[in-house]
mmCIF file with all atom_site columns, C-alpha atoms in Angstrom:
data_model
loop_
_atom_site.group_PDB
_atom_site.id
_atom_site.type_symbol
_atom_site.label_atom_id
_atom_site.label_alt_id
_atom_site.label_comp_id
_atom_site.label_asym_id
_atom_site.label_entity_id
_atom_site.label_seq_id
_atom_site.pdbx_PDB_ins_code
_atom_site.Cartn_x
_atom_site.Cartn_y
_atom_site.Cartn_z
_atom_site.occupancy
_atom_site.B_iso_or_equiv
_atom_site.pdbx_formal_charge
_atom_site.auth_seq_id
_atom_site.auth_comp_id
_atom_site.auth_asym_id
_atom_site.auth_atom_id
_atom_site.pdbx_PDB_model_num
ATOM 1   C CA . GLY Z 1 1   ? 23.857 4.189   -4.014  1.00 0.00 ? 372  GLY Z CA 1
ATOM 2   C CA . ALA Z 1 2   ? 23.027 7.746   -3.108  1.00 0.00 ? 373  ALA Z CA 1
ATOM 3   C CA . GLY Z 1 3   ? 19.680 7.985   -4.868  1.00 0.00 ? 374  GLY Z CA 1
ATOM 4   C CA . VAL Z 1 4   ? 16.598 6.001   -5.781  1.00 0.00 ? 375  VAL Z CA 1
ATOM 5   C CA . SER Z 1 5   ? 17.507 3.385   -8.380  1.00 0.00 ? 376  SER Z CA 1
ATOM 6   C CA . GLN Z 1 6   ? 15.040 1.911   -10.864 1.00 0.00 ? 377  GLN Z CA 1
ATOM 7   C CA . THR Z 1 7   ? 15.623 -0.989  -13.204 1.00 0.00 ? 378  THR Z CA 1
ATOM 8   C CA . PRO Z 1 8   ? 15.339 -1.491  -16.056 1.00 0.00 ? 379  PRO Z CA 1
ATOM 9   C CA . SER Z 1 9   ? 15.531 2.035   -17.434 1.00 0.00 ? 380  SER Z CA 1
ATOM 10  C CA . ASN Z 1 10  ? 13.643 0.919   -20.540 1.00 0.00 ? 381  ASN Z CA 1
ATOM 11  C CA . LYS Z 1 11  ? 11.378 -2.060  -21.123 1.00 0.00 ? 382  LYS Z CA 1
ATOM 12  C CA . VAL Z 1 12  ? 9.652  -3.061  -24.335 1.00 0.00 ? 383  VAL Z CA 1
ATOM 13  C CA . THR Z 1 13  ? 7.139  -5.849  -24.076 1.00 0.00 ? 384  THR Z CA 1
ATOM 14  C CA . GLU Z 1 14  ? 4.428  -7.409  -26.197 1.00 0.00 ? 385  GLU Z CA 1
ATOM 15  C CA . LYS Z 1 15  ? 0.771  -6.907  -25.444 1.00 0.00 ? 386  LYS Z CA 1
ATOM 16  C CA . GLY Z 1 16  ? -0.465 -9.566  -23.058 1.00 0.00 ? 387  GLY Z CA 1
ATOM 17  C CA . LYS Z 1 17  ? 2.902  -10.235 -21.425 1.00 0.00 ? 388  LYS Z CA 1
ATOM 18  C CA . TYR Z 1 18  ? 3.811  -9.891  -17.749 1.00 0.00 ? 389  TYR Z CA 1
ATOM 19  C CA . VAL Z 1 19  ? 6.390  -7.327  -16.575 1.00 0.00 ? 390  VAL Z CA 1
ATOM 20  C CA . GLU Z 1 20  ? 8.158  -6.494  -13.346 1.00 0.00 ? 391  GLU Z CA 1
ATOM 21  C CA . LEU Z 1 21  ? 9.683  -3.113  -12.554 1.00 0.00 ? 392  LEU Z CA 1
ATOM 22  C CA . ARG Z 1 22  ? 12.124 -2.774  -9.681  1.00 0.00 ? 393  ARG Z CA 1
ATOM 23  C CA . CYS Z 1 23  ? 12.816 0.085   -7.291  1.00 0.00 ? 394  CYS Z CA 1
ATOM 24  C CA . ASP Z 1 24  ? 15.719 0.376   -4.839  1.00 0.00 ? 395  ASP Z CA 1
ATOM 25  C CA . PRO Z 1 25  ? 14.921 3.236   -2.461  1.00 0.00 ? 396  PRO Z CA 1
ATOM 26  C CA . ILE Z 1 26  ? 17.374 5.364   -0.541  1.00 0.00 ? 397  ILE Z CA 1
ATOM 27  C CA . SER Z 1 27  ? 18.671 3.363   2.405   1.00 0.00 ? 398  SER Z CA 1
ATOM 28  C CA . GLY Z 1 28  ? 16.692 4.001   5.561   1.00 0.00 ? 399  GLY Z CA 1
ATOM 29  C CA . HIS Z 1 29  ? 13.685 5.577   3.849   1.00 0.00 ? 400  HIS Z CA 1
ATOM 30  C CA . THR Z 1 30  ? 10.549 4.032   5.266   1.00 0.00 ? 401  THR Z CA 1
ATOM 31  C CA . ALA Z 1 31  ? 8.060  5.457   2.777   1.00 0.00 ? 402  ALA Z CA 1
ATOM 32  C CA . LEU Z 1 32  ? 8.020  4.306   -0.862  1.00 0.00 ? 403  LEU Z CA 1
ATOM 33  C CA . TYR Z 1 33  ? 5.748  5.490   -3.671  1.00 0.00 ? 404  TYR Z CA 1
ATOM 34  C CA . TRP Z 1 34  ? 5.018  4.442   -7.236  1.00 0.00 ? 405  TRP Z CA 1
ATOM 35  C CA . TYR Z 1 35  ? 3.752  6.977   -9.757  1.00 0.00 ? 406  TYR Z CA 1
ATOM 36  C CA . ARG Z 1 36  ? 2.908  6.669   -13.447 1.00 0.00 ? 407  ARG Z CA 1
ATOM 37  C CA . GLN Z 1 37  ? 3.624  9.434   -15.958 1.00 0.00 ? 408  GLN Z CA 1
ATOM 38  C CA . SER Z 1 38  ? 1.884  9.158   -19.300 1.00 0.00 ? 409  SER Z CA 1
ATOM 39  C CA . LEU Z 1 39  ? 3.043  11.191  -22.280 1.00 0.00 ? 410  LEU Z CA 1
ATOM 40  C CA . GLY Z 1 40  ? 2.237  14.866  -21.829 1.00 0.00 ? 411  GLY Z CA 1
ATOM 41  C CA . GLN Z 1 41  ? 0.907  14.397  -18.317 1.00 0.00 ? 412  GLN Z CA 1
ATOM 42  C CA . GLY Z 1 42  ? 2.115  14.905  -14.792 1.00 0.00 ? 413  GLY Z CA 1
ATOM 43  C CA . PRO Z 1 43  ? 2.909  11.909  -12.600 1.00 0.00 ? 414  PRO Z CA 1
ATOM 44  C CA . GLU Z 1 44  ? -0.134 10.145  -11.138 1.00 0.00 ? 415  GLU Z CA 1
ATOM 45  C CA . PHE Z 1 45  ? -0.056 8.341   -7.811  1.00 0.00 ? 416  PHE Z CA 1
ATOM 46  C CA . LEU Z 1 46  ? -0.330 4.554   -7.901  1.00 0.00 ? 417  LEU Z CA 1
ATOM 47  C CA . ILE Z 1 47  ? 0.594  3.094   -4.517  1.00 0.00 ? 418  ILE Z CA 1
ATOM 48  C CA . TYR Z 1 48  ? 2.293  3.918   -1.223  1.00 0.00 ? 419  TYR Z CA 1
ATOM 49  C CA . PHE Z 1 49  ? 4.193  1.642   1.145   1.00 0.00 ? 420  PHE Z CA 1
ATOM 50  C CA . GLN Z 1 50  ? 5.027  2.399   4.743   1.00 0.00 ? 421  GLN Z CA 1
ATOM 51  C CA . GLY Z 1 51  ? 7.489  -0.318  5.614   1.00 0.00 ? 422  GLY Z CA 1
ATOM 52  C CA . THR Z 1 52  ? 6.381  -3.631  4.131   1.00 0.00 ? 423  THR Z CA 1
ATOM 53  C CA . GLY Z 1 53  ? 2.668  -2.973  3.824   1.00 0.00 ? 424  GLY Z CA 1
ATOM 54  C CA . ALA Z 1 54  ? 0.775  -1.196  1.075   1.00 0.00 ? 425  ALA Z CA 1
ATOM 55  C CA . ALA Z 1 55  ? -0.837 1.556   3.126   1.00 0.00 ? 426  ALA Z CA 1
ATOM 56  C CA . ASP Z 1 56  ? -2.587 3.177   0.158   1.00 0.00 ? 427  ASP Z CA 1
ATOM 57  C CA . ASP Z 1 57  ? -3.163 1.414   -3.163  1.00 0.00 ? 428  ASP Z CA 1
ATOM 58  C CA . SER Z 1 58  ? -6.028 3.651   -4.243  1.00 0.00 ? 429  SER Z CA 1
ATOM 59  C CA . GLY Z 1 59  ? -4.208 4.777   -7.384  1.00 0.00 ? 430  GLY Z CA 1
ATOM 60  C CA . LEU Z 1 60  ? -3.746 1.362   -8.969  1.00 0.00 ? 431  LEU Z CA 1
ATOM 61  C CA . PRO Z 1 61  ? -5.874 1.456   -12.143 1.00 0.00 ? 432  PRO Z CA 1
ATOM 62  C CA . ASN Z 1 62  ? -7.122 -2.143  -12.025 1.00 0.00 ? 433  ASN Z CA 1
ATOM 63  C CA . ASP Z 1 63  ? -6.311 -5.601  -10.704 1.00 0.00 ? 434  ASP Z CA 1
ATOM 64  C CA . ARG Z 1 64  ? -3.668 -6.226  -13.368 1.00 0.00 ? 435  ARG Z CA 1
ATOM 65  C CA . PHE Z 1 65  ? -1.376 -3.979  -11.334 1.00 0.00 ? 436  PHE Z CA 1
ATOM 66  C CA . PHE Z 1 66  ? 0.212  -5.179  -8.110  1.00 0.00 ? 437  PHE Z CA 1
ATOM 67  C CA . ALA Z 1 67  ? 3.203  -4.110  -6.046  1.00 0.00 ? 438  ALA Z CA 1
ATOM 68  C CA . VAL Z 1 68  ? 5.181  -5.678  -3.219  1.00 0.00 ? 439  VAL Z CA 1
ATOM 69  C CA . ARG Z 1 69  ? 7.840  -4.635  -0.776  1.00 0.00 ? 440  ARG Z CA 1
ATOM 70  C CA . PRO Z 1 70  ? 8.518  -7.826  1.176   1.00 0.00 ? 441  PRO Z CA 1
ATOM 71  C CA . GLU Z 1 71  ? 11.424 -6.686  3.339   1.00 0.00 ? 442  GLU Z CA 1
ATOM 72  C CA . GLY Z 1 72  ? 10.605 -3.016  3.624   1.00 0.00 ? 443  GLY Z CA 1
ATOM 73  C CA . SER Z 1 73  ? 13.283 -1.927  1.186   1.00 0.00 ? 444  SER Z CA 1
ATOM 74  C CA . VAL Z 1 74  ? 13.234 -2.960  -2.492  1.00 0.00 ? 445  VAL Z CA 1
ATOM 75  C CA . SER Z 1 75  ? 9.846  -2.806  -4.195  1.00 0.00 ? 446  SER Z CA 1
ATOM 76  C CA . THR Z 1 76  ? 8.576  -4.463  -7.364  1.00 0.00 ? 447  THR Z CA 1
ATOM 77  C CA . LEU Z 1 77  ? 5.668  -3.210  -9.444  1.00 0.00 ? 448  LEU Z CA 1
ATOM 78  C CA . LYS Z 1 78  ? 4.053  -6.059  -11.361 1.00 0.00 ? 449  LYS Z CA 1
ATOM 79  C CA . ILE Z 1 79  ? 1.774  -5.684  -14.373 1.00 0.00 ? 450  ILE Z CA 1
ATOM 80  C CA . GLN Z 1 80  ? -0.100 -8.688  -15.755 1.00 0.00 ? 451  GLN Z CA 1
ATOM 81  C CA . ARG Z 1 81  ? -1.544 -9.017  -19.267 1.00 0.00 ? 452  ARG Z CA 1
ATOM 82  C CA . THR Z 1 82  ? -0.038 -5.718  -20.363 1.00 0.00 ? 453  THR Z CA 1
ATOM 83  C CA . GLU Z 1 83  ? -2.032 -3.453  -22.660 1.00 0.00 ? 454  GLU Z CA 1
ATOM 84  C CA . ARG Z 1 84  ? -0.841 -0.708  -24.992 1.00 0.00 ? 455  ARG Z CA 1
ATOM 85  C CA . GLY Z 1 85  ? -2.434 1.848   -22.660 1.00 0.00 ? 456  GLY Z CA 1
ATOM 86  C CA . ASP Z 1 86  ? 0.001  0.787   -19.930 1.00 0.00 ? 457  ASP Z CA 1
ATOM 87  C CA . SER Z 1 87  ? 2.835  2.424   -21.875 1.00 0.00 ? 458  SER Z CA 1
ATOM 88  C CA . ALA Z 1 88  ? 4.240  5.173   -19.669 1.00 0.00 ? 459  ALA Z CA 1
ATOM 89  C CA . VAL Z 1 89  ? 7.158  6.114   -17.454 1.00 0.00 ? 460  VAL Z CA 1
ATOM 90  C CA . TYR Z 1 90  ? 6.848  4.474   -14.053 1.00 0.00 ? 461  TYR Z CA 1
ATOM 91  C CA . LEU Z 1 91  ? 8.457  6.531   -11.299 1.00 0.00 ? 462  LEU Z CA 1
ATOM 92  C CA . CYS Z 1 92  ? 9.456  5.384   -7.852  1.00 0.00 ? 463  CYS Z CA 1
ATOM 93  C CA . ALA Z 1 93  ? 10.083 7.739   -4.947  1.00 0.00 ? 464  ALA Z CA 1
ATOM 94  C CA . SER Z 1 94  ? 11.157 7.263   -1.361  1.00 0.00 ? 465  SER Z CA 1
ATOM 95  C CA . SER Z 1 95  ? 11.226 9.513   1.661   1.00 0.00 ? 466  SER Z CA 1
ATOM 96  C CA . PRO Z 1 96  ? 11.930 9.542   5.352   1.00 0.00 ? 467  PRO Z CA 1
ATOM 97  C CA . LEU Z 1 97  ? 8.736  9.765   7.339   1.00 0.00 ? 468  LEU Z CA 1
ATOM 98  C CA . ARG Z 1 98  ? 6.950  13.083  6.823   1.00 0.00 ? 469  ARG Z CA 1
ATOM 99  C CA . SER Z 1 99  ? 9.563  14.635  4.565   1.00 0.00 ? 470  SER Z CA 1
ATOM 100 C CA . GLY Z 1 100 ? 10.012 15.401  0.883   1.00 0.00 ? 471  GLY Z CA 1
ATOM 101 C CA . ALA Z 1 101 ? 10.084 12.632  -1.699  1.00 0.00 ? 472  ALA Z CA 1
ATOM 102 C CA . PHE Z 1 102 ? 13.160 11.726  -3.762  1.00 0.00 ? 473  PHE Z CA 1
ATOM 103 C CA . PHE Z 1 103 ? 12.399 10.330  -7.204  1.00 0.00 ? 474  PHE Z CA 1
ATOM 104 C CA . GLY Z 1 104 ? 14.244 7.804   -9.308  1.00 0.00 ? 475  GLY Z CA 1
ATOM 105 C CA . GLN Z 1 105 ? 14.881 8.223   -13.030 1.00 0.00 ? 476  GLN Z CA 1
ATOM 106 C CA . GLY Z 1 106 ? 11.956 6.038   -13.917 1.00 0.00 ? 477  GLY Z CA 1
ATOM 107 C CA . THR Z 1 107 ? 11.346 2.997   -16.101 1.00 0.00 ? 478  THR Z CA 1
ATOM 108 C CA . ARG Z 1 108 ? 9.981  3.724   -19.560 1.00 0.00 ? 479  ARG Z CA 1
ATOM 109 C CA . LEU Z 1 109 ? 7.573  0.907   -20.394 1.00 0.00 ? 480  LEU Z CA 1
ATOM 110 C CA . THR Z 1 110 ? 6.483  0.439   -23.999 1.00 0.00 ? 481  THR Z CA 1
ATOM 111 C CA . VAL Z 1 111 ? 3.826  -2.146  -24.822 1.00 0.00 ? 482  VAL Z CA 1
ATOM 112 C CA . VAL Z 1 112 ? 3.757  -3.068  -28.503 1.00 0.00 ? 483  VAL Z CA 1
ATOM 113 C CA . ALA H 2 1   ? -9.661 16.358  -3.648  1.00 0.00 ? 1128 ALA H CA 1
ATOM 114 C CA . GLN H 2 2   ? -6.653 18.597  -3.891  1.00 0.00 ? 1129 GLN H CA 1
ATOM 115 C CA . SER H 2 3   ? -5.573 19.765  -7.337  1.00 0.00 ? 1130 SER H CA 1
ATOM 116 C CA . VAL H 2 4   ? -3.218 22.117  -9.113  1.00 0.00 ? 1131 VAL H CA 1
ATOM 117 C CA . ALA H 2 5   ? -3.411 23.631  -12.577 1.00 0.00 ? 1132 ALA H CA 1
ATOM 118 C CA . GLN H 2 6   ? -0.613 24.807  -14.823 1.00 0.00 ? 1133 GLN H CA 1
ATOM 119 C CA . PRO H 2 7   ? -2.274 26.959  -17.478 1.00 0.00 ? 1134 PRO H CA 1
ATOM 120 C CA . GLU H 2 8   ? 0.710  27.134  -19.829 1.00 0.00 ? 1135 GLU H CA 1
ATOM 121 C CA . ASP H 2 9   ? 2.038  24.075  -21.652 1.00 0.00 ? 1136 ASP H CA 1
ATOM 122 C CA . GLN H 2 10  ? 5.031  26.001  -22.961 1.00 0.00 ? 1137 GLN H CA 1
ATOM 123 C CA . VAL H 2 11  ? 6.908  29.115  -21.819 1.00 0.00 ? 1138 VAL H CA 1
ATOM 124 C CA . ASN H 2 12  ? 9.736  30.697  -23.808 1.00 0.00 ? 1139 ASN H CA 1
ATOM 125 C CA . VAL H 2 13  ? 12.054 33.246  -22.219 1.00 0.00 ? 1140 VAL H CA 1
ATOM 126 C CA . ALA H 2 14  ? 15.192 34.961  -23.488 1.00 0.00 ? 1141 ALA H CA 1
ATOM 127 C CA . GLU H 2 15  ? 18.364 34.217  -21.569 1.00 0.00 ? 1142 GLU H CA 1
ATOM 128 C CA . GLY H 2 16  ? 18.968 36.786  -18.840 1.00 0.00 ? 1143 GLY H CA 1
ATOM 129 C CA . ASN H 2 17  ? 15.295 37.800  -18.607 1.00 0.00 ? 1144 ASN H CA 1
ATOM 130 C CA . PRO H 2 18  ? 13.130 37.059  -15.582 1.00 0.00 ? 1145 PRO H CA 1
ATOM 131 C CA . LEU H 2 19  ? 10.946 33.976  -15.849 1.00 0.00 ? 1146 LEU H CA 1
ATOM 132 C CA . THR H 2 20  ? 7.606  32.979  -14.355 1.00 0.00 ? 1147 THR H CA 1
ATOM 133 C CA . VAL H 2 21  ? 5.929  29.577  -14.521 1.00 0.00 ? 1148 VAL H CA 1
ATOM 134 C CA . LYS H 2 22  ? 2.349  29.703  -13.321 1.00 0.00 ? 1149 LYS H CA 1
ATOM 135 C CA . CYS H 2 23  ? 0.484  27.401  -10.962 1.00 0.00 ? 1150 CYS H CA 1
ATOM 136 C CA . THR H 2 24  ? -2.918 27.727  -9.302  1.00 0.00 ? 1151 THR H CA 1
ATOM 137 C CA . TYR H 2 25  ? -4.291 25.416  -6.666  1.00 0.00 ? 1152 TYR H CA 1
ATOM 138 C CA . SER H 2 26  ? -7.589 24.157  -5.295  1.00 0.00 ? 1153 SER H CA 1
ATOM 139 C CA . VAL H 2 27  ? -7.482 22.655  -1.822  1.00 0.00 ? 1154 VAL H CA 1
ATOM 140 C CA . SER H 2 28  ? -9.522 22.152  1.282   1.00 0.00 ? 1155 SER H CA 1
ATOM 141 C CA . GLY H 2 29  ? -7.597 23.352  4.288   1.00 0.00 ? 1156 GLY H CA 1
ATOM 142 C CA . ASN H 2 30  ? -4.075 24.698  4.267   1.00 0.00 ? 1157 ASN H CA 1
ATOM 143 C CA . PRO H 2 31  ? -2.097 23.949  1.109   1.00 0.00 ? 1158 PRO H CA 1
ATOM 144 C CA . TYR H 2 32  ? 1.284  22.231  1.045   1.00 0.00 ? 1159 TYR H CA 1
ATOM 145 C CA . LEU H 2 33  ? 2.701  23.137  -2.367  1.00 0.00 ? 1160 LEU H CA 1
ATOM 146 C CA . PHE H 2 34  ? 5.771  21.959  -4.257  1.00 0.00 ? 1161 PHE H CA 1
ATOM 147 C CA . TRP H 2 35  ? 7.728  22.603  -7.436  1.00 0.00 ? 1162 TRP H CA 1
ATOM 148 C CA . TYR H 2 36  ? 9.697  19.860  -9.175  1.00 0.00 ? 1163 TYR H CA 1
ATOM 149 C CA . VAL H 2 37  ? 11.863 20.004  -12.311 1.00 0.00 ? 1164 VAL H CA 1
ATOM 150 C CA . GLN H 2 38  ? 12.419 17.192  -14.805 1.00 0.00 ? 1165 GLN H CA 1
ATOM 151 C CA . TYR H 2 39  ? 15.401 17.234  -17.149 1.00 0.00 ? 1166 TYR H CA 1
ATOM 152 C CA . PRO H 2 40  ? 15.482 14.872  -20.166 1.00 0.00 ? 1167 PRO H CA 1
ATOM 153 C CA . ASN H 2 41  ? 16.105 11.244  -19.163 1.00 0.00 ? 1168 ASN H CA 1
ATOM 154 C CA . ARG H 2 42  ? 16.341 12.185  -15.507 1.00 0.00 ? 1169 ARG H CA 1
ATOM 155 C CA . GLY H 2 43  ? 14.019 11.839  -12.561 1.00 0.00 ? 1170 GLY H CA 1
ATOM 156 C CA . LEU H 2 44  ? 12.000 14.543  -10.915 1.00 0.00 ? 1171 LEU H CA 1
ATOM 157 C CA . GLN H 2 45  ? 14.119 16.860  -8.800  1.00 0.00 ? 1172 GLN H CA 1
ATOM 158 C CA . PHE H 2 46  ? 12.721 18.809  -5.868  1.00 0.00 ? 1173 PHE H CA 1
ATOM 159 C CA . LEU H 2 47  ? 13.049 22.597  -6.192  1.00 0.00 ? 1174 LEU H CA 1
ATOM 160 C CA . LEU H 2 48  ? 11.125 24.079  -3.274  1.00 0.00 ? 1175 LEU H CA 1
ATOM 161 C CA . LYS H 2 49  ? 8.059  23.796  -1.094  1.00 0.00 ? 1176 LYS H CA 1
ATOM 162 C CA . TYR H 2 50  ? 5.600  25.966  0.795   1.00 0.00 ? 1177 TYR H CA 1
ATOM 163 C CA . ILE H 2 51  ? 4.091  24.717  4.029   1.00 0.00 ? 1178 ILE H CA 1
ATOM 164 C CA . THR H 2 52  ? 3.579  27.784  6.151   1.00 0.00 ? 1179 THR H CA 1
ATOM 165 C CA . GLY H 2 53  ? 5.248  31.080  6.980   1.00 0.00 ? 1180 GLY H CA 1
ATOM 166 C CA . ASP H 2 54  ? 6.819  33.523  4.565   1.00 0.00 ? 1181 ASP H CA 1
ATOM 167 C CA . ASN H 2 55  ? 4.925  33.772  1.273   1.00 0.00 ? 1182 ASN H CA 1
ATOM 168 C CA . LEU H 2 56  ? 8.170  33.964  -0.712  1.00 0.00 ? 1183 LEU H CA 1
ATOM 169 C CA . VAL H 2 57  ? 9.932  30.614  -0.714  1.00 0.00 ? 1184 VAL H CA 1
ATOM 170 C CA . LYS H 2 58  ? 13.508 30.236  -1.927  1.00 0.00 ? 1185 LYS H CA 1
ATOM 171 C CA . GLY H 2 59  ? 14.714 27.002  -3.456  1.00 0.00 ? 1186 GLY H CA 1
ATOM 172 C CA . SER H 2 60  ? 17.422 25.324  -5.485  1.00 0.00 ? 1187 SER H CA 1
ATOM 173 C CA . TYR H 2 61  ? 19.246 26.781  -8.525  1.00 0.00 ? 1188 TYR H CA 1
ATOM 174 C CA . GLY H 2 62  ? 18.153 30.361  -7.735  1.00 0.00 ? 1189 GLY H CA 1
ATOM 175 C CA . PHE H 2 63  ? 14.436 29.642  -8.076  1.00 0.00 ? 1190 PHE H CA 1
ATOM 176 C CA . GLU H 2 64  ? 11.786 31.072  -5.793  1.00 0.00 ? 1191 GLU H CA 1
ATOM 177 C CA . ALA H 2 65  ? 8.022  30.864  -5.597  1.00 0.00 ? 1192 ALA H CA 1
ATOM 178 C CA . GLU H 2 66  ? 5.401  33.235  -4.302  1.00 0.00 ? 1193 GLU H CA 1
ATOM 179 C CA . PHE H 2 67  ? 2.411  31.887  -2.409  1.00 0.00 ? 1194 PHE H CA 1
ATOM 180 C CA . ASN H 2 68  ? -0.673 34.079  -2.895  1.00 0.00 ? 1195 ASN H CA 1
ATOM 181 C CA . LYS H 2 69  ? -3.676 32.961  -0.884  1.00 0.00 ? 1196 LYS H CA 1
ATOM 182 C CA . SER H 2 70  ? -6.155 35.457  -2.346  1.00 0.00 ? 1197 SER H CA 1
ATOM 183 C CA . GLN H 2 71  ? -5.329 34.390  -5.901  1.00 0.00 ? 1198 GLN H CA 1
ATOM 184 C CA . THR H 2 72  ? -4.775 30.718  -4.958  1.00 0.00 ? 1199 THR H CA 1
ATOM 185 C CA . SER H 2 73  ? -1.514 30.808  -6.867  1.00 0.00 ? 1200 SER H CA 1
ATOM 186 C CA . PHE H 2 74  ? 2.019  29.515  -6.352  1.00 0.00 ? 1201 PHE H CA 1
ATOM 187 C CA . HIS H 2 75  ? 4.024  30.835  -9.307  1.00 0.00 ? 1202 HIS H CA 1
ATOM 188 C CA . LEU H 2 76  ? 7.647  29.818  -9.816  1.00 0.00 ? 1203 LEU H CA 1
ATOM 189 C CA . LYS H 2 77  ? 10.076 32.639  -10.561 1.00 0.00 ? 1204 LYS H CA 1
ATOM 190 C CA . LYS H 2 78  ? 13.707 33.363  -11.282 1.00 0.00 ? 1205 LYS H CA 1
ATOM 191 C CA . PRO H 2 79  ? 15.198 36.855  -11.760 1.00 0.00 ? 1206 PRO H CA 1
ATOM 192 C CA . SER H 2 80  ? 17.561 35.934  -14.603 1.00 0.00 ? 1207 SER H CA 1
ATOM 193 C CA . ALA H 2 81  ? 17.049 32.845  -16.750 1.00 0.00 ? 1208 ALA H CA 1
ATOM 194 C CA . LEU H 2 82  ? 19.855 30.525  -17.833 1.00 0.00 ? 1209 LEU H CA 1
ATOM 195 C CA . VAL H 2 83  ? 19.842 28.254  -20.876 1.00 0.00 ? 1210 VAL H CA 1
ATOM 196 C CA . SER H 2 84  ? 20.393 25.365  -18.457 1.00 0.00 ? 1211 SER H CA 1
ATOM 197 C CA . ASP H 2 85  ? 17.008 26.122  -16.845 1.00 0.00 ? 1212 ASP H CA 1
ATOM 198 C CA . SER H 2 86  ? 15.305 24.660  -19.922 1.00 0.00 ? 1213 SER H CA 1
ATOM 199 C CA . ALA H 2 87  ? 13.309 21.683  -18.638 1.00 0.00 ? 1214 ALA H CA 1
ATOM 200 C CA . LEU H 2 88  ? 9.833  20.456  -17.709 1.00 0.00 ? 1215 LEU H CA 1
ATOM 201 C CA . TYR H 2 89  ? 8.446  21.969  -14.511 1.00 0.00 ? 1216 TYR H CA 1
ATOM 202 C CA . PHE H 2 90  ? 5.714  20.472  -12.348 1.00 0.00 ? 1217 PHE H CA 1
ATOM 203 C CA . CYS H 2 91  ? 3.677  22.061  -9.611  1.00 0.00 ? 1218 CYS H CA 1
ATOM 204 C CA . ALA H 2 92  ? 2.288  19.667  -7.002  1.00 0.00 ? 1219 ALA H CA 1
ATOM 205 C CA . VAL H 2 93  ? 0.082  19.705  -3.924  1.00 0.00 ? 1220 VAL H CA 1
ATOM 206 C CA . ARG H 2 94  ? 0.138  17.375  -0.971  1.00 0.00 ? 1221 ARG H CA 1
ATOM 207 C CA . ASP H 2 95  ? -2.908 15.161  -0.657  1.00 0.00 ? 1222 ASP H CA 1
ATOM 208 C CA . ILE H 2 96  ? -3.835 12.815  2.150   1.00 0.00 ? 1223 ILE H CA 1
ATOM 209 C CA . GLY H 2 97  ? -4.666 9.178   1.465   1.00 0.00 ? 1224 GLY H CA 1
ATOM 210 C CA . PRO H 2 98  ? -7.267 6.987   3.174   1.00 0.00 ? 1225 PRO H CA 1
ATOM 211 C CA . ARG H 2 99  ? -4.851 5.962   5.914   1.00 0.00 ? 1226 ARG H CA 1
ATOM 212 C CA . GLY H 2 100 ? -3.504 9.413   6.560   1.00 0.00 ? 1227 GLY H CA 1
ATOM 213 C CA . ASN H 2 101 ? -0.545 8.934   4.254   1.00 0.00 ? 1228 ASN H CA 1
ATOM 214 C CA . GLU H 2 102 ? 0.875  11.793  2.255   1.00 0.00 ? 1229 GLU H CA 1
ATOM 215 C CA . LYS H 2 103 ? 0.999  11.719  -1.528  1.00 0.00 ? 1230 LYS H CA 1
ATOM 216 C CA . LEU H 2 104 ? 1.474  14.278  -4.259  1.00 0.00 ? 1231 LEU H CA 1
ATOM 217 C CA . THR H 2 105 ? -1.002 15.411  -6.904  1.00 0.00 ? 1232 THR H CA 1
ATOM 218 C CA . PHE H 2 106 ? 0.834  16.941  -9.856  1.00 0.00 ? 1233 PHE H CA 1
ATOM 219 C CA . GLY H 2 107 ? -0.109 19.432  -12.507 1.00 0.00 ? 1234 GLY H CA 1
ATOM 220 C CA . THR H 2 108 ? 0.291  18.622  -16.196 1.00 0.00 ? 1235 THR H CA 1
ATOM 221 C CA . GLY H 2 109 ? 3.632  20.373  -16.443 1.00 0.00 ? 1236 GLY H CA 1
ATOM 222 C CA . THR H 2 110 ? 5.073  23.413  -18.219 1.00 0.00 ? 1237 THR H CA 1
ATOM 223 C CA . ARG H 2 111 ? 7.922  23.107  -20.662 1.00 0.00 ? 1238 ARG H CA 1
ATOM 224 C CA . LEU H 2 112 ? 10.299 26.019  -20.144 1.00 0.00 ? 1239 LEU H CA 1
ATOM 225 C CA . THR H 2 113 ? 12.648 26.922  -22.980 1.00 0.00 ? 1240 THR H CA 1
ATOM 226 C CA . ILE H 2 114 ? 15.342 29.537  -22.469 1.00 0.00 ? 1241 ILE H CA 1
ATOM 227 C CA . ILE H 2 115 ? 16.429 31.091  -25.740 1.00 0.00 ? 1242 ILE H CA 1
ATOM 228 C CA . PRO H 2 116 ? 20.111 32.096  -25.995 1.00 0.00 ? 1243 PRO H CA 1
#
């Protein structure tokens, strides 16, 4: 597709469960970012991939959060033992090297 | 660390009037500043950016922003507001990660409502 695609668009899960959120970046974009947007807040940086490796994971809140990008394209954000405070919109963005970022529509995660 | 502040949570403007959405920044070094817009159930869309050069930056949908170094501001403006401009607007600044990677630090957002 033409833009960054995120699936699912909405996810409701029970506290304590494991979830995976998927991001398909724009073809050819080497840089991929995950951000989290809580209600009433601006997006907050979580992790950055350059190619397959996580070059900067300084924004991940704790070790329940993990992300992979095994082939340098699609990325998956994984959250273990979800908590109600994890409820937010998770945004993915991709960009060519040293250029502006293009954002997906986000996945709205609700932990009940 | 780099940061931006958006002092207004909500801005209401009558259709056809000029609009301003405020943003101030705090950075070390030269600022790289951005404006993004978020429509309901849609992702963030890039509007414009300032890196260097002319202090008045023109962007998408008729928006522009004025970089003011002395006031550390980067306000978003449009001469004549449209109802379709109603959305959530975010100011952002480029930050550099531990491995030299770029990332964005966003403000808390300003909800702009254009009144017909």
